[in-house]
CSV table of C-alpha atoms in Angstrom, one decimal:
chain,number,residue,atom,x,y,z
N,126,MET,CA,-88.9,87.1,35.6
N,127,ALA,CA,-90.5,88.1,38.9
N,128,ALA,CA,-88.5,90.3,41.2
N,129,GLU,CA,-88.4,87.7,43.9
N,130,PRO,CA,-85.3,85.7,42.7
N,131,LEU,CA,-83.4,89.0,42.5
N,132,LYS,CA,-84.2,89.5,46.2
N,133,THR,CA,-83.2,85.9,46.9
N,134,LEU,CA,-79.8,86.4,45.2
N,135,PHE,CA,-78.7,89.2,47.5
N,136,TYR,CA,-80.3,87.9,50.6
N,137,PRO,CA,-77.2,85.9,51.9
N,138,PHE,CA,-75.4,89.3,52.0
N,139,GLU,CA,-78.3,91.0,53.8
N,140,ALA,CA,-78.6,88.1,56.3
N,141,GLU,CA,-74.8,88.2,56.9
N,142,ALA,CA,-74.5,84.6,55.8
N,143,LEU,CA,-71.9,86.0,53.4
N,144,PRO,CA,-69.6,88.9,53.9
N,145,LEU,CA,-70.1,91.9,51.6
N,146,PRO,CA,-67.4,92.1,48.9
N,147,ARG,CA,-64.6,94.6,49.3
N,148,LYS,CA,-65.2,98.0,47.7
N,149,ASP,CA,-62.4,97.3,45.2
N,150,ALA,CA,-63.7,93.8,44.3
N,151,ARG,CA,-64.7,93.0,40.8
N,152,VAL,CA,-68.2,91.4,40.7
N,153,LEU,CA,-69.6,89.6,37.6
N,154,PHE,CA,-73.4,89.4,37.4
N,155,LEU,CA,-74.7,86.8,34.9
N,156,GLY,CA,-78.3,87.0,33.8
N,157,ALA,CA,-78.7,90.4,35.5
N,158,GLU,CA,-82.2,91.8,35.3
N,159,PRO,CA,-83.6,95.2,36.1
N,160,GLY,CA,-85.1,95.9,39.5
N,161,PHE,CA,-82.4,94.5,41.9
N,162,ARG,CA,-81.5,96.5,45.0
N,163,LEU,CA,-78.0,96.2,46.4
N,164,PRO,CA,-77.7,95.6,50.2
N,165,ALA,CA,-76.5,98.4,52.3
N,166,GLY,CA,-72.7,98.6,52.1
N,167,PHE,CA,-72.5,96.6,48.8
N,168,GLU,CA,-70.1,99.0,47.0
N,169,ALA,CA,-68.1,96.7,44.7
N,170,ALA,CA,-68.2,97.4,41.0
N,171,LEU,CA,-70.7,95.3,39.1
N,172,HIS,CA,-70.1,94.0,35.6
N,173,LEU,CA,-73.6,93.0,34.3
N,174,VAL,CA,-74.2,90.5,31.5
N,175,GLN,CA,-77.6,90.5,29.9
N,176,GLY,CA,-78.4,89.4,26.3
N,177,PHE,CA,-82.1,90.2,26.2
N,178,ARG,CA,-82.3,93.6,24.6
N,179,PRO,CA,-85.1,95.1,26.6
N,180,HIS,CA,-83.4,94.2,29.9
N,181,PHE,CA,-80.0,95.3,28.5
N,182,ARG,CA,-81.4,98.8,27.6
N,183,THR,CA,-83.1,99.2,31.0
N,184,LEU,CA,-79.9,98.3,32.9
N,185,GLN,CA,-77.8,100.5,30.7
N,186,ALA,CA,-80.2,103.5,31.2
N,187,SER,CA,-79.9,102.9,35.0
N,188,GLY,CA,-76.1,103.6,34.7
N,189,TYR,CA,-74.7,100.1,35.0
N,190,ALA,CA,-71.9,98.7,33.0
N,191,VAL,CA,-73.6,96.0,31.0
N,192,THR,CA,-72.6,93.8,28.0
N,193,PRO,CA,-74.5,91.1,26.1
N,194,ARG,CA,-71.7,88.7,26.8
N,195,ALA,CA,-69.1,88.5,29.5
N,196,GLU,CA,-65.8,90.1,28.4
N,197,ASP,CA,-63.3,89.6,31.2
N,198,THR,CA,-61.9,87.1,33.7
N,199,ALA,CA,-60.4,86.9,37.2
N,200,PHE,CA,-63.5,88.3,39.0
N,201,ASP,CA,-63.5,88.1,42.8
N,202,LEU,CA,-67.2,87.2,42.9
N,203,ALA,CA,-69.8,85.9,40.4
N,204,LEU,CA,-73.6,86.3,40.9
N,205,VAL,CA,-75.8,84.0,38.7
N,206,LEU,CA,-79.5,84.7,38.4
N,207,ALA,CA,-81.1,81.4,37.3
N,208,GLY,CA,-84.2,81.3,35.1
N,209,ARG,CA,-86.5,78.5,33.8
N,210,HIS,CA,-84.1,76.9,31.3
N,211,ARG,CA,-82.0,74.2,32.9
N,212,GLY,CA,-79.4,74.1,30.2
N,213,GLN,CA,-79.0,77.8,30.2
N,214,ASN,CA,-78.7,77.9,34.0
N,215,GLU,CA,-75.9,75.2,33.9
N,216,GLN,CA,-74.1,77.1,31.2
N,217,ARG,CA,-74.2,80.3,33.3
N,218,VAL,CA,-72.8,78.5,36.3
N,219,ALA,CA,-70.1,77.1,34.1
N,220,GLU,CA,-69.2,80.6,32.8
N,221,ALA,CA,-69.2,81.9,36.4
N,222,ILE,CA,-66.7,79.3,37.4
N,223,GLU,CA,-64.5,80.0,34.3
N,224,ARG,CA,-64.5,83.7,35.0
N,225,VAL,CA,-63.8,84.0,38.7
N,226,GLN,CA,-60.3,83.6,40.0
N,227,PRO,CA,-59.3,80.5,41.9
N,228,GLY,CA,-60.9,80.6,45.3
N,229,GLY,CA,-63.5,83.2,44.1
N,230,LEU,CA,-67.1,82.8,45.2
N,231,VAL,CA,-70.0,81.9,43.0
N,232,VAL,CA,-73.5,82.7,44.3
N,233,VAL,CA,-76.5,81.3,42.4
N,234,ALA,CA,-80.2,82.0,43.1
N,235,GLY,CA,-83.6,81.3,41.4
N,236,GLY,CA,-87.2,80.7,42.1
N,237,LYS,CA,-88.5,77.4,43.4
N,238,GLU,CA,-90.9,77.1,40.5
N,239,GLY,CA,-88.0,77.5,38.1
N,240,GLY,CA,-86.2,74.4,39.3
N,241,ILE,CA,-83.6,76.0,41.6
N,242,ASP,CA,-83.6,73.0,43.9
N,243,SER,CA,-82.7,70.7,41.1
N,244,LEU,CA,-79.9,73.0,40.0
N,245,ARG,CA,-78.6,73.2,43.6
N,246,LYS,CA,-78.5,69.4,43.9
N,247,ARG,CA,-76.8,69.1,40.5
N,248,ILE,CA,-74.0,71.5,41.4
N,249,ASN,CA,-73.6,69.9,44.8
N,250,VAL,CA,-72.7,66.6,43.2
N,251,LEU,CA,-69.9,68.3,41.2
N,252,VAL,CA,-68.5,70.7,43.8
N,253,PRO,CA,-69.2,70.9,47.6
N,254,LEU,CA,-71.5,73.8,48.4
N,255,GLU,CA,-70.6,76.1,51.2
N,256,GLY,CA,-74.1,77.0,52.1
N,257,HIS,CA,-77.6,77.8,50.9
N,258,LEU,CA,-80.6,79.9,52.1
N,259,PRO,CA,-84.3,79.8,51.1
N,260,LYS,CA,-86.0,83.2,50.9
N,261,HIS,CA,-88.6,85.0,48.8
N,262,HIS,CA,-90.0,81.8,47.3
N,263,GLY,CA,-86.5,80.9,46.0
N,264,VAL,CA,-83.2,79.5,47.1
N,265,ALA,CA,-79.6,81.0,47.0
N,266,PHE,CA,-76.6,78.7,47.2
N,267,TRP,CA,-72.9,79.4,47.0
N,268,PHE,CA,-69.5,77.7,46.5
N,269,LYS,CA,-65.9,78.5,45.9
N,270,ARG,CA,-64.1,77.9,42.7
N,271,ALA,CA,-61.5,75.1,43.1
N,272,GLY,CA,-60.8,74.2,39.4
N,273,ALA,CA,-62.2,74.1,36.0
N,274,GLU,CA,-63.4,70.5,36.1
N,275,THR,CA,-66.9,71.4,37.2
N,276,ALA,CA,-67.3,74.0,34.4
N,277,ALA,CA,-66.1,71.4,31.8
N,278,THR,CA,-68.7,68.9,33.1
N,279,LEU,CA,-71.5,71.4,32.8
N,280,ARG,CA,-70.4,72.5,29.4
N,281,ALA,CA,-70.2,68.9,28.2
N,282,GLY,CA,-73.8,68.2,29.4
N,283,ASN,CA,-75.2,71.2,27.6
N,284,PRO,CA,-73.6,71.5,24.2
N,285,ASP,CA,-74.8,73.7,21.4
N,286,LEU,CA,-77.2,71.7,19.2
N,287,ILE,CA,-77.5,71.0,15.5
N,288,ILE,CA,-81.1,70.2,14.7
N,289,GLU,CA,-83.2,69.3,11.7
N,290,GLY,CA,-81.9,71.1,8.6
N,291,GLY,CA,-78.4,71.7,10.1
N,292,PHE,CA,-79.4,74.7,12.2
N,293,LYS,CA,-77.1,75.5,15.1
N,294,THR,CA,-78.9,76.5,18.3
N,295,GLY,CA,-78.2,76.6,22.1
N,296,PRO,CA,-80.0,76.1,25.4
N,297,GLY,CA,-82.3,79.0,26.4
N,298,MET,CA,-83.2,80.0,22.8
N,299,PHE,CA,-86.8,79.8,21.7
N,300,SER,CA,-87.5,76.3,20.3
N,301,PHE,CA,-83.8,75.4,20.6
N,302,ASP,CA,-84.3,71.7,20.2
N,303,ARG,CA,-86.6,71.6,17.2
N,304,ILE,CA,-88.1,73.8,14.4
N,305,ASP,CA,-91.2,75.5,15.9
N,306,ALA,CA,-94.4,74.1,14.4
N,307,GLY,CA,-95.9,77.6,14.0
N,308,SER,CA,-92.9,78.7,12.1
N,309,LYS,CA,-93.2,75.7,9.8
N,310,LEU,CA,-96.8,76.5,9.1
N,311,LEU,CA,-95.9,80.1,8.3
N,312,ALA,CA,-93.1,79.0,6.0
N,313,ALA,CA,-95.4,76.6,4.2
N,314,ASN,CA,-97.7,79.5,3.4
N,315,LEU,CA,-95.3,82.2,2.4
N,316,PRO,CA,-95.9,83.3,-1.2
N,317,ASP,CA,-93.5,82.5,-3.9
N,318,ASP,CA,-93.4,86.1,-5.1
N,319,LEU,CA,-91.7,87.6,-2.1
N,320,LYS,CA,-89.5,90.3,-3.5
N,321,GLY,CA,-87.7,93.6,-2.7
N,322,ASN,CA,-86.5,94.3,0.8
N,323,VAL,CA,-87.8,91.7,3.3
N,324,ALA,CA,-87.4,91.5,7.1
N,325,ASP,CA,-87.8,88.7,9.6
N,326,PHE,CA,-89.1,90.2,12.8
N,327,CYS,CA,-88.4,88.1,16.0
N,328,ALA,CA,-86.0,86.1,13.9
N,329,GLY,CA,-84.7,83.8,16.6
N,330,TRP,CA,-81.9,81.6,15.3
N,331,GLY,CA,-82.9,82.1,11.7
N,332,TYR,CA,-85.3,79.4,10.4
N,333,LEU,CA,-87.7,81.7,8.7
N,334,ALA,CA,-85.0,83.9,7.2
N,335,VAL,CA,-83.5,80.8,5.5
N,336,GLU,CA,-87.0,80.0,4.2
N,337,ILE,CA,-87.2,83.5,2.8
N,338,LEU,CA,-83.9,83.1,1.0
N,339,LEU,CA,-85.2,79.9,-0.7
N,340,ARG,CA,-87.3,82.3,-2.7
N,341,PRO,CA,-84.5,84.3,-4.2
N,342,GLN,CA,-86.1,85.7,-7.3
N,343,GLY,CA,-86.6,89.4,-6.9
N,344,LEU,CA,-85.2,89.7,-3.4
N,345,THR,CA,-82.9,92.6,-2.8
N,346,ALA,CA,-82.3,92.5,0.9
N,347,VAL,CA,-83.1,90.2,3.9
N,348,ASP,CA,-82.8,91.7,7.4
N,349,LEU,CA,-83.1,89.8,10.7
N,350,TYR,CA,-84.4,91.6,13.9
N,351,GLU,CA,-84.1,89.8,17.2
N,352,ALA,CA,-84.0,90.8,20.9
N,353,ASP,CA,-82.1,87.6,22.1
N,354,PHE,CA,-78.4,88.3,21.5
N,355,GLU,CA,-77.4,84.6,21.6
N,356,ALA,CA,-80.1,83.6,19.2
N,357,LEU,CA,-79.1,86.3,16.8
N,358,GLU,CA,-75.5,85.1,17.0
N,359,ALA,CA,-76.7,81.6,16.1
N,360,ALA,CA,-78.6,83.1,13.2
N,361,ARG,CA,-75.4,84.6,11.8
N,362,LEU,CA,-74.1,81.0,11.5
N,363,ASN,CA,-77.4,79.6,10.1
N,364,VAL,CA,-78.4,82.2,7.6
N,365,HIS,CA,-76.4,82.5,4.4
N,366,GLY,CA,-77.8,84.4,1.5
N,367,GLY,CA,-75.5,83.6,-1.4
N,368,ALA,CA,-75.8,86.6,-3.6
N,369,ILE,CA,-77.8,88.4,-0.8
N,370,GLU,CA,-75.8,89.1,2.3
N,371,PRO,CA,-78.3,89.1,5.3
N,372,ARG,CA,-78.1,91.9,7.8
N,373,PHE,CA,-78.6,91.3,11.5
N,374,PHE,CA,-80.0,93.7,14.1
N,375,TRP,CA,-80.1,93.2,17.8
N,376,THR,CA,-83.2,95.2,18.5
N,377,ASP,CA,-86.1,95.6,20.9
N,378,LEU,CA,-88.9,96.1,18.3
N,379,LEU,CA,-91.3,97.3,20.9
N,380,THR,CA,-89.2,100.3,21.9
N,381,GLU,CA,-86.6,100.9,19.2
N,382,ALA,CA,-87.5,102.4,15.9
N,383,VAL,CA,-86.7,100.5,12.7
N,384,GLU,CA,-85.0,102.8,10.3
N,385,ARG,CA,-85.3,100.8,7.1
N,386,ARG,CA,-88.6,100.3,5.1
N,387,TYR,CA,-89.6,97.0,3.7
N,388,ASP,CA,-91.8,95.5,1.0
N,389,ALA,CA,-92.6,92.5,3.2
N,390,ILE,CA,-92.2,91.4,6.8
N,391,VAL,CA,-92.4,87.8,8.1
N,392,MET,CA,-92.8,87.1,11.8
N,393,ASN,CA,-93.6,84.7,14.5
N,394,PRO,CA,-93.9,87.0,17.5
N,395,PRO,CA,-93.5,85.9,21.1
N,396,PHE,CA,-96.7,86.0,23.2
N,397,HIS,CA,-95.4,85.7,26.7
N,398,ARG,CA,-92.5,86.6,28.9
N,399,GLY,CA,-93.2,84.3,31.8
N,400,ARG,CA,-95.8,81.5,31.8
N,401,ALA,CA,-98.9,83.7,31.3
N,402,SER,CA,-99.9,84.8,27.8
N,403,GLU,CA,-99.4,88.5,27.0
N,404,PRO,CA,-101.1,89.2,23.7
N,405,GLU,CA,-100.0,92.9,23.9
N,406,ILE,CA,-96.5,91.8,22.9
N,407,GLY,CA,-97.7,90.5,19.6
N,408,SER,CA,-100.0,93.5,19.1
N,409,GLY,CA,-97.0,95.7,19.6
N,410,MET,CA,-95.0,93.7,17.0
N,411,ILE,CA,-97.9,94.2,14.6
N,412,ARG,CA,-97.8,97.9,15.1
N,413,ALA,CA,-94.0,97.9,14.7
N,414,ALA,CA,-94.3,95.9,11.4
N,415,SER,CA,-96.9,98.4,10.0
N,416,LYS,CA,-94.6,101.3,10.7
N,417,ALA,CA,-91.6,99.5,9.0
N,418,LEU,CA,-93.5,98.6,5.8
N,419,ARG,CA,-93.8,100.7,2.7
N,420,PRO,CA,-97.3,101.6,1.5
N,421,GLY,CA,-98.7,98.5,0.0
N,422,GLY,CA,-96.2,96.3,1.9
N,423,ARG,CA,-97.3,93.0,3.2
N,424,LEU,CA,-97.0,91.3,6.6
N,425,PHE,CA,-97.1,87.5,7.0
N,426,MET,CA,-97.4,86.3,10.6
N,427,VAL,CA,-98.3,83.2,12.6
N,428,ALA,CA,-99.9,83.1,16.0
N,429,ASN,CA,-101.5,80.7,18.4
N,430,ARG,CA,-105.1,80.2,17.5
N,431,GLN,CA,-106.5,81.6,20.7
N,432,LEU,CA,-104.7,84.9,20.5
N,433,PRO,CA,-106.9,87.8,19.5
N,434,TYR,CA,-104.7,89.7,17.0
N,435,GLU,CA,-107.5,90.5,14.5
N,436,GLN,CA,-108.3,93.8,16.2
N,437,ALA,CA,-104.6,94.9,16.1
N,438,LEU,CA,-104.3,93.9,12.5
N,439,SER,CA,-107.5,95.9,11.6
N,440,ALA,CA,-106.2,99.0,13.4
N,441,ALA,CA,-102.7,98.9,11.8
N,442,PHE,CA,-103.3,97.6,8.3
N,443,ALA,CA,-105.6,98.5,5.3
N,444,SER,CA,-106.7,94.8,5.0
N,445,HIS,CA,-105.9,91.5,6.5
N,446,ALA,CA,-107.0,87.9,6.1
N,447,GLU,CA,-106.4,84.5,7.7
N,448,ILE,CA,-104.8,82.4,5.0
N,449,ALA,CA,-104.1,79.1,6.9
N,450,ARG,CA,-104.7,77.3,10.2
N,451,ASP,CA,-104.2,74.0,11.9
N,452,GLY,CA,-105.0,72.6,15.3
N,453,MET,CA,-102.7,75.0,17.1
N,454,PHE,CA,-101.9,78.0,14.9
N,455,LYS,CA,-103.3,80.5,12.4
N,456,VAL,CA,-101.4,82.4,9.7
N,457,PHE,CA,-102.3,86.0,8.7
N,458,SER,CA,-101.6,88.1,5.6
N,459,ALA,CA,-102.0,91.8,5.9
N,460,ARG,CA,-101.4,94.7,3.6
N,461,ARG,CA,-100.4,98.3,4.6
């Protein structure tokens, strides 16, 4: 996310539309991202919540108290940074309401392109807003917690889902409302002789790991690596190995080393953080996979057809080939 919504979130305090919290106040910050600057005089203790591993590690390295999930209640103030996922935004507002004490303030901000005006109107129907301010191409709005009814309504409108195949997912996860078409193409082209230690990089909520476990002959281990904490928690519910007990790793594969070595890796890597494509993310995942494979180990990956991963595969692997494609995606096999 751009830094602008972070500026918008703290602007009401800078503009003195809201008083600064007391020094001894407890402040919850849901969706916290690196790069925010506290207004002068903002000395209250912050409790940051961030489930995306790269952001979590950056915030932690900056000295903040940060957890992947909120762990306490009775906060004096809750800050909510809204993103582009409507359901996830409404869930965060619901959690803010549930975790501040009665009469506690909830401040929400996001970018105009991310739908913050729609979120503001939605919340205003449920609870009267005390104010709002536009700034930095975004909008901040705030209200006081009166009861839990608003949170219950928001929760009811954004339940966890059970999609095709019985997979449990939730708003904000990649492809939360359907099995991704690229992952389906990759699964259809996985070999029947997958064996030994196998990893699912960028595992999401676990679809490909389940497909791997459908080829049980010769498998000795199946490990899932994912940077989205909530998606990985969903994968724990979705992926059951029978005789093989899957292992789950909340990991940023671009910056954290993988200690285990694998005979095969399967992956559908992300290729953007915002709206623009960033092929370097997938290239970094290719390099990480090469390092985590044993000599002779194989990589199977899917990518959008227009993404230029062939050079990265040539640099990181002894050989590679395109083994399938359709109108949107291509599947590669590579050997270390």
